[in-house]
XYZ file of C-alpha atoms in Angstrom:
696
model
C 0.000 0.000 0.000
C 1.290 3.398 -0.870
C 1.961 5.717 1.978
C -0.266 8.328 0.474
C -2.280 9.049 -2.592
C -0.569 8.751 -5.955
C 0.841 12.052 -7.271
C -1.896 14.188 -8.803
C -1.722 15.046 -12.484
C -0.152 18.442 -13.151
C -2.747 21.228 -13.142
C -3.576 22.922 -16.425
C -1.367 25.949 -17.050
C -3.542 29.042 -16.523
C -3.677 31.164 -19.651
C -3.258 34.419 -17.728
C -2.122 35.662 -14.344
C -5.724 36.500 -13.493
C -6.745 32.888 -14.202
C -3.806 31.739 -12.102
C -5.003 33.773 -9.122
C -8.590 32.568 -9.502
C -7.386 28.969 -9.654
C -5.254 29.372 -6.522
C -8.095 31.070 -4.662
C -10.479 28.214 -5.471
C -7.876 25.610 -4.537
C -6.874 27.344 -1.297
C -10.507 27.478 -0.159
C -10.826 23.776 -0.900
C -7.711 22.866 1.083
C -8.663 25.118 4.008
C -11.966 23.236 4.421
C -10.204 19.980 5.359
C -9.647 18.630 8.817
C -7.628 15.403 9.057
C -8.738 13.014 10.233
C -12.348 14.071 9.804
C -14.011 14.003 13.216
C -17.283 12.131 13.686
C -20.380 14.274 13.516
C -20.964 14.076 17.245
C -17.338 14.108 18.364
C -16.147 17.097 20.338
C -12.464 16.044 20.459
C -11.044 15.098 17.052
C -7.967 12.881 16.966
C -4.719 14.896 16.933
C -1.918 13.179 14.998
C 0.368 16.020 13.864
C 0.035 19.785 14.292
C 0.229 20.333 10.525
C -3.006 18.357 10.047
C -4.830 21.194 11.783
C -2.599 24.218 11.245
C -2.073 23.887 7.488
C -5.752 24.287 6.521
C -5.827 27.432 8.703
C -2.575 28.685 7.133
C -3.919 28.125 3.619
C -7.057 30.043 4.547
C -4.840 32.993 5.493
C -2.998 32.619 2.182
C -6.284 32.864 0.316
C -6.618 36.446 1.559
C -3.572 37.354 -0.538
C -5.205 35.911 -3.659
C -8.447 37.747 -2.912
C -6.596 41.018 -2.485
C -4.668 40.594 -5.744
C -7.848 39.728 -7.636
C -9.352 43.045 -6.567
C -6.829 44.739 -8.834
C -8.088 42.818 -11.863
C -11.187 45.079 -12.079
C -11.496 48.854 -11.978
C -13.928 50.939 -9.964
C -16.694 50.273 -12.487
C -16.145 46.488 -12.163
C -14.651 46.253 -15.648
C -11.757 43.911 -16.461
C -8.414 45.623 -16.890
C -5.090 44.396 -18.194
C -3.361 42.572 -15.382
C 0.101 41.070 -15.165
C 2.109 39.956 -12.181
C 5.838 40.630 -11.947
C 7.668 37.775 -13.663
C 9.266 36.402 -10.473
C 5.928 36.627 -8.638
C 4.188 34.777 -11.478
C 6.774 31.983 -11.354
C 6.464 31.704 -7.563
C 2.680 31.572 -7.723
C 2.809 28.798 -10.351
C 5.036 26.756 -8.044
C 2.705 27.489 -5.135
C -0.166 26.257 -7.305
C 1.594 22.891 -7.655
C 2.100 22.739 -3.889
C -1.595 23.453 -3.320
C -2.527 20.656 -5.710
C -0.279 18.237 -3.828
C -1.739 19.341 -0.491
C -5.263 18.879 -1.798
C -4.435 15.366 -3.034
C -2.875 14.555 0.328
C -5.826 15.837 2.336
C -8.344 14.155 0.027
C -6.492 10.888 0.470
C -6.461 11.162 4.258
C -10.103 12.279 4.431
C -11.187 9.101 2.629
C -9.346 6.895 5.126
C -10.356 5.577 8.506
C -9.115 7.291 11.634
C -7.223 4.126 12.591
C -5.425 4.152 9.234
C -4.282 7.736 9.809
C -3.166 6.874 13.332
C -1.151 3.807 12.318
C 0.468 5.560 9.362
C 1.016 8.846 11.152
C 4.785 9.068 10.509
C 4.782 8.840 6.678
C 1.672 10.986 6.408
C 3.130 13.649 8.685
C 6.443 13.567 6.790
C 4.704 14.095 3.456
C 2.658 17.066 4.602
C 5.757 18.554 6.285
C 7.606 18.324 2.972
C 4.845 20.266 1.219
C 4.789 22.902 3.965
C 8.549 23.393 3.618
C 8.134 23.880 -0.137
C 5.324 26.375 0.426
C 7.432 28.344 2.919
C 10.350 28.410 0.470
C 8.270 29.857 -2.364
C 6.626 32.424 -0.089
C 10.069 33.426 1.159
C 11.280 34.282 -2.349
C 7.999 35.861 -3.402
C 8.689 39.557 -4.263
C 6.038 40.950 -1.917
C 7.368 44.492 -2.378
C 6.449 44.373 -6.073
C 2.838 43.358 -5.383
C 0.080 45.957 -5.030
C -1.291 44.822 -1.688
C -2.053 46.704 1.540
C 0.340 46.712 4.465
C -1.929 44.555 6.645
C -1.773 41.778 4.032
C 2.027 42.068 3.982
C 2.045 41.704 7.771
C -0.218 38.684 7.434
C 2.204 37.077 4.972
C 5.152 37.643 7.303
C 3.193 36.046 10.159
C 2.164 33.146 7.911
C 5.768 32.554 6.876
C 6.893 32.362 10.513
C 4.129 29.837 11.242
C 5.042 27.663 8.261
C 8.709 27.639 9.275
C 7.697 26.082 12.595
C 6.396 23.020 10.735
C 7.485 19.656 12.096
C 7.041 16.049 10.981
C 6.906 14.848 14.590
C 3.827 12.808 15.555
C 1.910 14.057 18.558
C 2.740 12.175 21.755
C -0.959 11.636 22.489
C -1.345 9.842 19.147
C 1.691 7.649 19.846
C 0.298 6.825 23.283
C -3.080 5.929 21.779
C -1.471 3.678 19.183
C 0.544 1.950 21.890
C -2.595 1.356 23.948
C -4.385 -0.064 20.896
C -1.549 -2.522 20.274
C -1.687 -3.581 23.922
C -5.438 -4.094 23.557
C -4.850 -6.303 20.509
C -2.312 -8.376 22.452
C -4.803 -8.713 25.322
C -7.546 -9.960 23.020
C -5.102 -12.316 21.324
C -4.522 -14.006 24.672
C -8.250 -14.686 24.925
C -8.874 -12.139 27.681
C -12.080 -10.150 27.413
C -11.122 -6.449 27.509
C -12.391 -4.207 30.277
C -15.318 -2.000 29.244
C -13.736 1.083 30.757
C -10.551 0.511 28.734
C -12.585 0.149 25.574
C -14.494 3.325 26.315
C -11.253 5.225 26.914
C -9.776 4.155 23.581
C -12.994 4.930 21.722
C -13.183 8.366 23.332
C -9.613 9.161 22.297
C -10.391 8.003 18.760
C -13.384 10.339 18.748
C -15.929 7.497 18.387
C -18.842 7.999 20.732
C -21.912 6.318 19.227
C -22.974 3.257 17.241
C -23.255 5.032 13.893
C -19.730 6.469 14.084
C -18.389 3.088 15.133
C -20.071 1.394 12.176
C -18.684 4.059 9.857
C -15.155 3.557 11.220
C -15.414 -0.227 10.784
C -16.546 0.141 7.186
C -13.783 2.642 6.412
C -11.160 0.465 8.066
C -12.239 -2.620 6.121
C -11.995 -0.647 2.872
C -8.486 0.473 3.833
C -7.474 -3.132 4.494
C -8.861 -4.312 1.160
C -7.124 -1.566 -0.809
C -3.722 -3.262 -0.734
C -3.021 -4.976 2.533
C 0.043 -7.045 1.641
C 2.426 -4.090 1.387
C 1.596 -2.494 4.746
C 3.174 -3.690 7.991
C 0.247 -2.265 9.965
C -2.421 -4.318 8.209
C -2.290 -7.241 10.699
C -3.069 -4.823 13.506
C -5.776 -3.147 11.396
C -7.416 -6.523 10.694
C -7.428 -7.339 14.391
C -8.740 -3.924 15.373
C -11.602 -4.091 12.866
C -12.830 -7.228 14.617
C -12.323 -5.661 18.056
C -14.239 -2.550 16.987
C -17.152 -4.731 15.942
C -17.155 -6.441 19.329
C -16.886 -3.128 21.153
C -19.737 -1.670 19.106
C -22.135 -4.215 20.581
C -20.699 -4.086 24.101
C -20.559 -0.295 24.394
C -23.428 0.888 22.217
C -25.742 -2.124 22.085
C -27.367 -3.746 19.072
C -28.813 -1.552 16.358
C -32.516 -1.313 15.626
C -33.136 -2.910 12.200
C -34.568 -0.547 9.667
C -38.066 -1.201 8.396
C -37.991 -4.069 5.895
C -39.979 -3.112 2.816
C -38.515 -5.808 0.660
C -41.856 -7.231 -0.373
C -45.135 -5.531 -0.966
C -48.605 -6.966 -1.132
C -47.898 -8.483 -4.520
C -44.763 -10.121 -3.214
C -42.409 -8.165 -5.436
C -39.173 -6.876 -4.016
C -38.492 -3.199 -3.949
C -35.166 -1.771 -5.070
C -34.318 -1.426 -1.384
C -34.774 -5.091 -0.524
C -31.641 -5.265 1.631
C -31.928 -3.201 4.784
C -28.370 -3.745 5.842
C -26.549 -3.562 2.536
C -26.804 -3.236 -1.225
C -28.621 -5.932 -3.171
C -25.835 -7.881 -4.814
C -26.712 -8.851 -8.419
C -27.620 -12.543 -8.617
C -24.935 -13.231 -11.231
C -22.283 -11.940 -8.809
C -23.229 -14.397 -6.027
C -21.684 -17.842 -5.743
C -24.458 -20.460 -6.134
C -22.918 -22.458 -3.270
C -22.256 -19.838 -0.607
C -24.649 -17.136 -1.885
C -21.881 -14.620 -1.066
C -20.348 -12.124 -3.464
C -17.733 -13.984 -5.508
C -14.136 -12.867 -5.006
C -12.391 -15.262 -7.387
C -14.967 -16.650 -9.875
C -13.990 -19.907 -11.577
C -15.717 -21.780 -14.415
C -16.174 -25.562 -14.177
C -16.575 -28.037 -17.026
C -20.332 -27.443 -17.320
C -19.865 -23.710 -17.871
C -21.246 -22.706 -14.466
C -19.294 -20.191 -12.358
C -18.506 -20.530 -8.646
C -16.221 -18.826 -6.166
C -12.853 -20.590 -6.052
C -12.912 -21.477 -2.346
C -16.406 -22.930 -2.521
C -15.947 -25.079 -5.613
C -12.541 -26.322 -4.422
C -14.133 -27.451 -1.135
C -17.006 -29.046 -3.080
C -14.689 -31.058 -5.317
C -12.328 -31.799 -2.457
C -15.155 -33.393 -0.461
C -15.577 -36.041 -3.172
C -18.240 -34.540 -5.439
C -17.822 -34.985 -9.198
C -20.970 -33.134 -10.271
C -21.843 -29.508 -10.934
C -23.564 -28.171 -7.772
C -26.073 -26.068 -9.713
C -26.991 -28.262 -12.687
C -26.251 -31.673 -11.209
C -24.320 -32.703 -14.336
C -21.278 -34.942 -14.058
C -18.122 -32.898 -14.560
C -16.172 -34.050 -17.626
C -13.000 -32.848 -15.912
C -12.080 -31.091 -12.678
C -10.101 -28.205 -14.138
C -11.077 -24.688 -13.027
C -10.803 -21.764 -15.439
C -10.721 -18.177 -14.074
C -13.705 -16.101 -15.177
C -11.758 -12.869 -15.571
C -14.566 -11.022 -17.359
C -16.976 -11.616 -14.472
C -14.283 -10.777 -11.945
C -13.710 -7.426 -13.639
C -17.454 -6.718 -13.597
C -17.646 -7.542 -9.881
C -14.636 -5.355 -9.181
C -16.197 -2.415 -11.069
C -19.516 -2.901 -9.269
C -17.780 -2.900 -5.885
C -15.827 0.220 -6.778
C -18.962 2.021 -7.991
C -20.749 1.158 -4.744
C -17.779 2.050 -2.517
C -17.335 -1.550 -1.357
C -14.037 -3.346 -0.728
C -13.073 -6.011 -3.246
C -10.233 -8.356 -2.372
C -10.360 -10.594 -5.416
C -7.392 -12.915 -5.398
C -4.911 -13.283 -8.225
C -1.560 -14.980 -8.644
C 0.376 -11.950 -7.459
C -1.753 -11.369 -4.395
C -1.634 -15.071 -3.542
C 2.177 -14.971 -3.565
C 2.176 -11.819 -1.463
C -0.253 -13.388 0.980
C 1.982 -16.448 1.327
C 4.957 -14.203 1.980
C 3.057 -12.337 4.716
C 1.424 -15.294 6.457
C 3.977 -15.242 9.263
C 3.457 -11.519 9.774
C -0.325 -11.700 9.937
C -0.682 -14.840 12.029
C -0.669 -13.113 15.409
C -3.076 -10.374 14.383
C -5.377 -12.891 12.723
C -5.479 -14.798 15.987
C -6.515 -11.599 17.727
C -9.184 -11.007 15.066
C -10.488 -14.549 15.526
C -10.616 -14.169 19.293
C -12.511 -10.887 18.922
C -14.963 -12.532 16.520
C -15.462 -15.371 18.992
C -16.138 -12.853 21.772
C -18.609 -11.031 19.537
C -20.525 -14.202 18.736
C -20.637 -15.283 22.382
C -21.806 -11.860 23.523
C -24.613 -11.713 20.950
C -25.826 -15.251 21.677
C -25.893 -14.466 25.410
C -27.878 -11.317 24.633
C -30.346 -13.357 22.552
C -30.808 -15.904 25.327
C -31.566 -13.087 27.778
C -33.664 -10.951 25.420
C -36.648 -9.700 27.435
C -38.951 -8.955 24.499
C -39.497 -9.495 20.794
C -37.987 -6.139 19.872
C -34.785 -6.879 21.765
C -34.579 -10.357 20.241
C -35.047 -8.876 16.767
C -32.149 -6.476 17.260
C -29.817 -9.266 18.361
C -30.898 -11.704 15.640
C -30.391 -8.987 13.057
C -26.793 -8.541 14.250
C -26.207 -12.312 14.288
C -27.526 -12.457 10.778
C -25.031 -9.819 9.657
C -22.167 -11.475 11.534
C -22.878 -14.876 9.967
C -23.179 -13.362 6.526
C -19.421 -12.974 6.060
C -16.708 -15.489 6.785
C -16.588 -19.146 7.723
C -15.017 -18.332 11.085
C -17.918 -16.089 12.057
C -20.395 -18.804 11.103
C -18.487 -21.351 13.148
C -18.269 -19.087 16.202
C -21.972 -18.201 16.124
C -22.935 -21.873 15.934
C -20.443 -22.883 18.630
C -21.912 -20.257 20.940
C -25.273 -22.030 20.719
C -27.230 -19.778 18.377
C -29.005 -22.483 16.347
C -31.300 -23.830 19.143
C -32.195 -20.232 20.018
C -33.020 -19.311 16.408
C -35.307 -22.261 15.659
C -38.264 -21.193 17.873
C -38.109 -17.738 16.274
C -38.982 -19.259 12.889
C -42.562 -19.446 14.215
C -42.573 -15.883 15.531
C -45.612 -13.706 14.838
C -43.273 -10.763 14.258
C -42.612 -10.740 10.512
C -39.297 -8.908 10.773
C -37.991 -11.254 13.455
C -39.005 -14.278 11.389
C -37.162 -12.938 8.330
C -34.014 -12.240 10.347
C -34.138 -15.658 12.047
C -34.484 -17.666 8.843
C -31.847 -15.526 7.119
C -29.431 -16.047 10.012
C -30.068 -19.784 9.763
C -29.419 -19.631 6.017
C -26.117 -17.821 6.543
C -25.062 -20.350 9.174
C -25.976 -23.289 6.913
C -23.381 -22.245 4.352
C -20.676 -23.740 6.584
C -20.471 -27.505 6.126
C -20.180 -28.281 9.843
C -23.244 -26.158 10.621
C -25.387 -28.172 8.208
C -25.058 -31.161 10.507
C -25.902 -29.053 13.571
C -29.042 -27.720 11.887
C -30.241 -31.051 10.520
C -29.771 -32.753 13.903
C -31.420 -29.969 15.904
C -34.913 -30.777 17.174
C -37.591 -29.178 15.010
C -35.206 -27.592 12.516
C -36.747 -29.014 9.352
C -40.271 -28.512 10.717
C -39.449 -24.875 11.422
C -38.110 -24.317 7.911
C -41.211 -25.968 6.450
C -43.396 -23.713 8.607
C -41.735 -20.638 7.103
C -42.078 -22.065 3.574
C -45.778 -22.703 4.110
C -46.865 -19.844 6.354
C -44.071 -17.269 6.253
C -45.324 -13.734 6.856
C -43.295 -12.383 3.924
C -42.189 -13.797 0.625
C -38.650 -12.857 1.568
C -38.824 -15.212 4.550
C -40.099 -17.986 2.278
C -37.349 -17.345 -0.254
C -34.642 -17.583 2.386
C -36.230 -20.748 3.774
C -36.083 -22.255 0.262
C -32.456 -21.152 -0.020
C -31.796 -22.889 3.314
C -33.227 -26.117 1.901
C -30.952 -25.667 -1.111
C -27.931 -25.161 1.142
C -28.704 -28.138 3.381
C -29.448 -30.450 0.445
C -25.921 -30.084 -0.920
C -25.123 -32.982 1.454
C -26.274 -36.210 -0.203
C -27.806 -37.837 2.900
C -29.603 -34.636 3.893
C -31.050 -34.356 0.389
C -32.853 -37.646 0.904
C -33.891 -36.791 4.441
C -35.424 -33.500 3.361
C -37.370 -35.118 0.521
C -38.722 -37.765 2.913
C -40.293 -35.062 5.061
C -44.045 -35.215 4.365
C -44.331 -31.518 3.463
C -41.007 -30.292 2.036
C -41.775 -31.172 -1.582
C -45.373 -30.003 -1.243
C -44.606 -26.510 0.087
C -41.714 -25.966 -2.335
C -43.930 -26.789 -5.307
C -46.715 -24.568 -3.964
C -44.215 -21.744 -3.758
C -42.951 -22.530 -7.266
C -46.477 -22.283 -8.636
C -47.989 -19.381 -6.739
C -45.121 -17.167 -5.601
C -43.650 -14.090 -7.298
C -40.843 -14.600 -9.787
C -38.020 -14.359 -7.239
C -39.755 -16.870 -4.946
C -40.367 -19.274 -7.811
C -36.681 -19.102 -8.700
C -35.568 -19.968 -5.160
C -38.120 -22.769 -4.880
C -37.103 -24.272 -8.209
C -33.432 -24.118 -7.223
C -34.229 -26.080 -4.052
C -36.307 -28.615 -6.006
C -33.453 -29.005 -8.500
C -31.101 -29.889 -5.664
C -33.558 -32.486 -4.321
C -33.930 -33.902 -7.831
C -30.226 -34.716 -7.839
C -30.984 -37.991 -6.022
C -32.812 -40.793 -7.864
C -34.537 -41.893 -4.670
C -36.381 -38.536 -4.548
C -37.771 -38.692 -8.091
C -40.896 -40.660 -7.162
C -41.857 -38.221 -4.410
C -41.247 -35.247 -6.672
C -43.343 -36.707 -9.480
C -46.160 -37.588 -7.093
C -46.051 -34.051 -5.736
C -46.534 -32.592 -9.237
C -43.020 -31.421 -10.010
C -43.407 -31.999 -13.753
C -46.526 -29.865 -14.050
C -45.052 -27.114 -11.872
C -41.824 -27.035 -13.871
C -43.691 -26.961 -17.198
C -45.703 -23.978 -15.975
C -42.518 -22.196 -14.949
C -40.750 -22.886 -18.260
C -42.754 -20.102 -19.864
C -41.521 -17.489 -17.365
C -38.138 -16.009 -18.371
C -37.020 -15.417 -14.753
C -37.466 -19.088 -13.825
C -37.087 -20.917 -17.130
C -33.480 -21.977 -16.517
C -34.182 -23.648 -13.178
C -37.447 -25.184 -14.438
C -35.774 -26.718 -17.500
C -32.961 -28.076 -15.330
C -35.546 -29.682 -13.008
C -37.249 -31.396 -15.964
C -33.908 -32.686 -17.244
C -32.904 -33.970 -13.787
C -36.251 -35.715 -13.222
C -36.251 -37.266 -16.701
C -32.672 -38.495 -16.328
C -33.336 -40.118 -12.931
C -36.430 -42.187 -13.568
C -39.104 -39.621 -14.342
C -38.896 -39.651 -18.165
C -42.281 -41.300 -18.576
C -43.941 -38.708 -16.331
C -42.437 -35.881 -18.381
C -43.459 -37.557 -21.638
C -47.075 -37.982 -20.526
C -47.437 -34.416 -19.280
C -49.644 -32.347 -21.561
C -47.663 -30.033 -23.822
C -44.274 -31.081 -22.424
C -42.574 -31.572 -25.806
C -43.994 -28.350 -27.245
C -42.849 -26.313 -24.240
C -39.366 -27.800 -24.293
C -39.042 -27.158 -28.036
C -40.199 -23.572 -27.425
C -37.385 -23.237 -24.889
C -34.939 -24.576 -27.481
C -36.020 -21.726 -29.771
C -36.046 -18.785 -27.364
C -34.379 -19.735 -24.068
C -31.053 -18.702 -22.566
C -27.981 -20.839 -23.180
C -28.431 -22.821 -19.976
C -32.190 -23.180 -20.514
C -31.655 -24.487 -24.064
C -29.015 -26.903 -22.817
C -31.327 -28.268 -20.115
C -34.290 -28.483 -22.516
C -32.189 -30.478 -24.977
C -31.018 -32.779 -22.177
C -34.626 -33.303 -21.043
C -35.773 -34.147 -24.589
C -32.908 -36.615 -25.062
C -33.743 -38.367 -21.762
C -37.458 -38.502 -22.577
C -36.873 -39.808 -26.112
C -34.522 -42.502 -24.865
C -36.213 -43.610 -21.671
C -39.959 -43.190 -22.190
C -42.165 -45.729 -23.932
C -44.536 -43.255 -25.547
C -44.408 -41.725 -28.995
C -42.371 -38.707 -27.939
C -40.018 -38.951 -30.916
C -42.926 -38.820 -33.353
C -44.311 -35.759 -31.575
C -40.899 -34.125 -31.595
C -40.305 -34.844 -35.298
C -43.718 -33.399 -36.134
C -42.898 -30.026 -34.557
C -42.612 -27.333 -37.279
C -39.018 -26.342 -38.020
C -37.514 -28.779 -35.498
C -34.682 -29.668 -37.881
C -33.587 -26.033 -38.094
C -33.854 -25.587 -34.297
C -31.626 -28.603 -33.668
C -29.180 -27.551 -36.377
C -28.937 -24.020 -34.931
C -28.314 -25.403 -31.421
C -25.576 -27.677 -32.766
C -23.807 -24.626 -34.154
C -24.395 -21.961 -31.501
C -25.158 -23.709 -28.198
C -22.917 -24.522 -25.264
C -20.630 -27.521 -25.538
C -23.092 -29.776 -23.726
C -26.026 -28.322 -25.660
C -24.265 -29.112 -28.949
C -23.749 -32.711 -27.840
C -27.393 -33.073 -26.811
C -28.566 -31.470 -30.065
C -26.449 -33.917 -32.073
C -28.003 -36.784 -30.118
C -31.502 -35.428 -30.805
C -30.635 -35.184 -34.484
C -29.538 -38.832 -34.556
C -32.681 -39.922 -32.693
C -34.888 -38.078 -35.189
C -33.000 -39.494 -38.165
C -33.219 -43.049 -36.849
C -36.920 -42.578 -36.207
C -37.413 -41.248 -39.740
C -35.484 -44.197 -41.201
C -37.517 -46.644 -39.131
C -40.785 -45.008 -40.177
C -39.737 -45.079 -43.813
C -38.717 -48.742 -43.550
C -42.026 -49.583 -41.921
C -43.895 -47.696 -44.647
C -41.923 -49.522 -47.346
C -42.563 -52.880 -45.751
C -46.258 -52.100 -45.432
C -46.395 -51.028 -49.089
C -44.584 -54.184 -50.157
C -46.965 -56.332 -48.149
C -49.937 -54.571 -49.702
C -48.487 -55.097 -53.182
C -47.976 -58.813 -52.575
C -51.510 -59.130 -51.251
C -52.920 -57.342 -54.288
C -50.935 -59.522 -56.678
C -52.103 -62.691 -54.957
C -55.717 -61.596 -55.176
C -55.369 -60.843 -58.904
C -53.831 -64.252 -59.653
C -56.574 -65.969 -57.723
């Protein structure tokens, strides 16, 4: 990480001395408005790191009076422009001062965008850089020919005073800042040892940082996490910053309590989500989420089927013995992973546009991370201990919650904590959160129910937590209750996503399907819910359909009819087609073949569907044609333009779609040959019969 912002581009050369003065006046006012680090809105004692951080903006404000005074000479008494030219030496000095002002502005802008902890930990290089600029400014003011400028005597006196102040500049860091940094490092060491820090000590450090309420603490955590993600490997302070971010999160709950969740307006009466569906964060585009973890992908990788997953998730999936695509259920032709650089760039741009950290890994960063593992180990241990303390504190608060409102606040925080990081999910579960969350799935408070099922979903992403959930008393019944009677569609969607997450384990997939109501409520949701709910329900059904033992239950529950209805809806067509293909391939081909309009709908998807939808439709048709005993091939061959549709898919579909299209083409050709042979044989038999009758 660079010690400061990158050097600013050189300013445009003003065309005249008057333009030069106007530019410097504008720039000096901008610089004088800064205060580094920016104090919280409610803080009465901003952090003091170096005297220049506070004196320079004031000094530049005094300098702006010189520019204002000189600009008065540009116009006459009637406010008309007059010819204006500075003495040559003065003009050269002012142009150098302009460059210094640009560098100061870049420096202050850089520091203003950083967290207060970042400024504290990097106080020495930041103070040295601003001192260097102050020395340059003093030098140019010293050689400025003030006697040749038409300015009043009081302005000359002001310049002499300003020059004396600038010459007192120092790069020394304030002793109070050094003491605060030392106390923070001692706090990190204390937490690393597993000792819960004293509340009074936490309050003292927060007060000295200028953080005195929950909002400011949340803002500092967010800023600090962005600083860490900007280029951690090159900064020796990053281990301490990582640890402190986790400690700040713990202290936020201990000192300021849990936050009141904002009103959730994610679903209206029609069940449609509003653009503000996430109360706690931005709605991440679906294509940017890993289908396994549901988190924003950091290092997207493409598997053999063409589906994209986050590297960590798909590596764990394959490493646990799976040889199929988690989303489509297809057998992987090979286990090679190809980086999806285009998607990674899109995710990176989206994060940058929304002011979010993005720590996407690449070869270089991986090497740097390996080189810094020894350095970060201690601080990571402190961060883990702080996260463990946070989880334990919140679970204890939930167990002691005196009312629904208090429980909602705590569950909302647990939900956010479990949303990011496997360690957080493990700590929350270890603290005993799952048994406390399950009764809340039946809560009459809609917001509490949404937060509880979402927290359970986030916890289920961790493999070890799946076992804890599935073996907890009433867990599946509680999830089914939300699916069937959830107060909001959002609660139902997250319950369906929980089923999807849990069913990634083969034995749990069967156990879920054996439940008397799981298939029923998922299919009800797939038929009658809004588009987003149908998509989540179909994804869960697709996961259940990955086991042959579940096919009979799914068919009896009406999965074929529900999927055929959903095929015509663009938002759900991909999942619906994949369900039909999975059911047909695992013993349900006859049920698909007998369903009214199945072939016509699948052929329609071949014509107009997305790449994945066309691939799944082709796979479903191949399975039905091969495995069913009905006249599906004749119906398929009779579809208008089917030859062109298959030919087009063979040329422009995905690799698997091209293979399936070629198989369909062979099936149709063989059927046509067989029909022609049968017709020829029938004609020959009729001819022989006619000849025999004539002879007789």
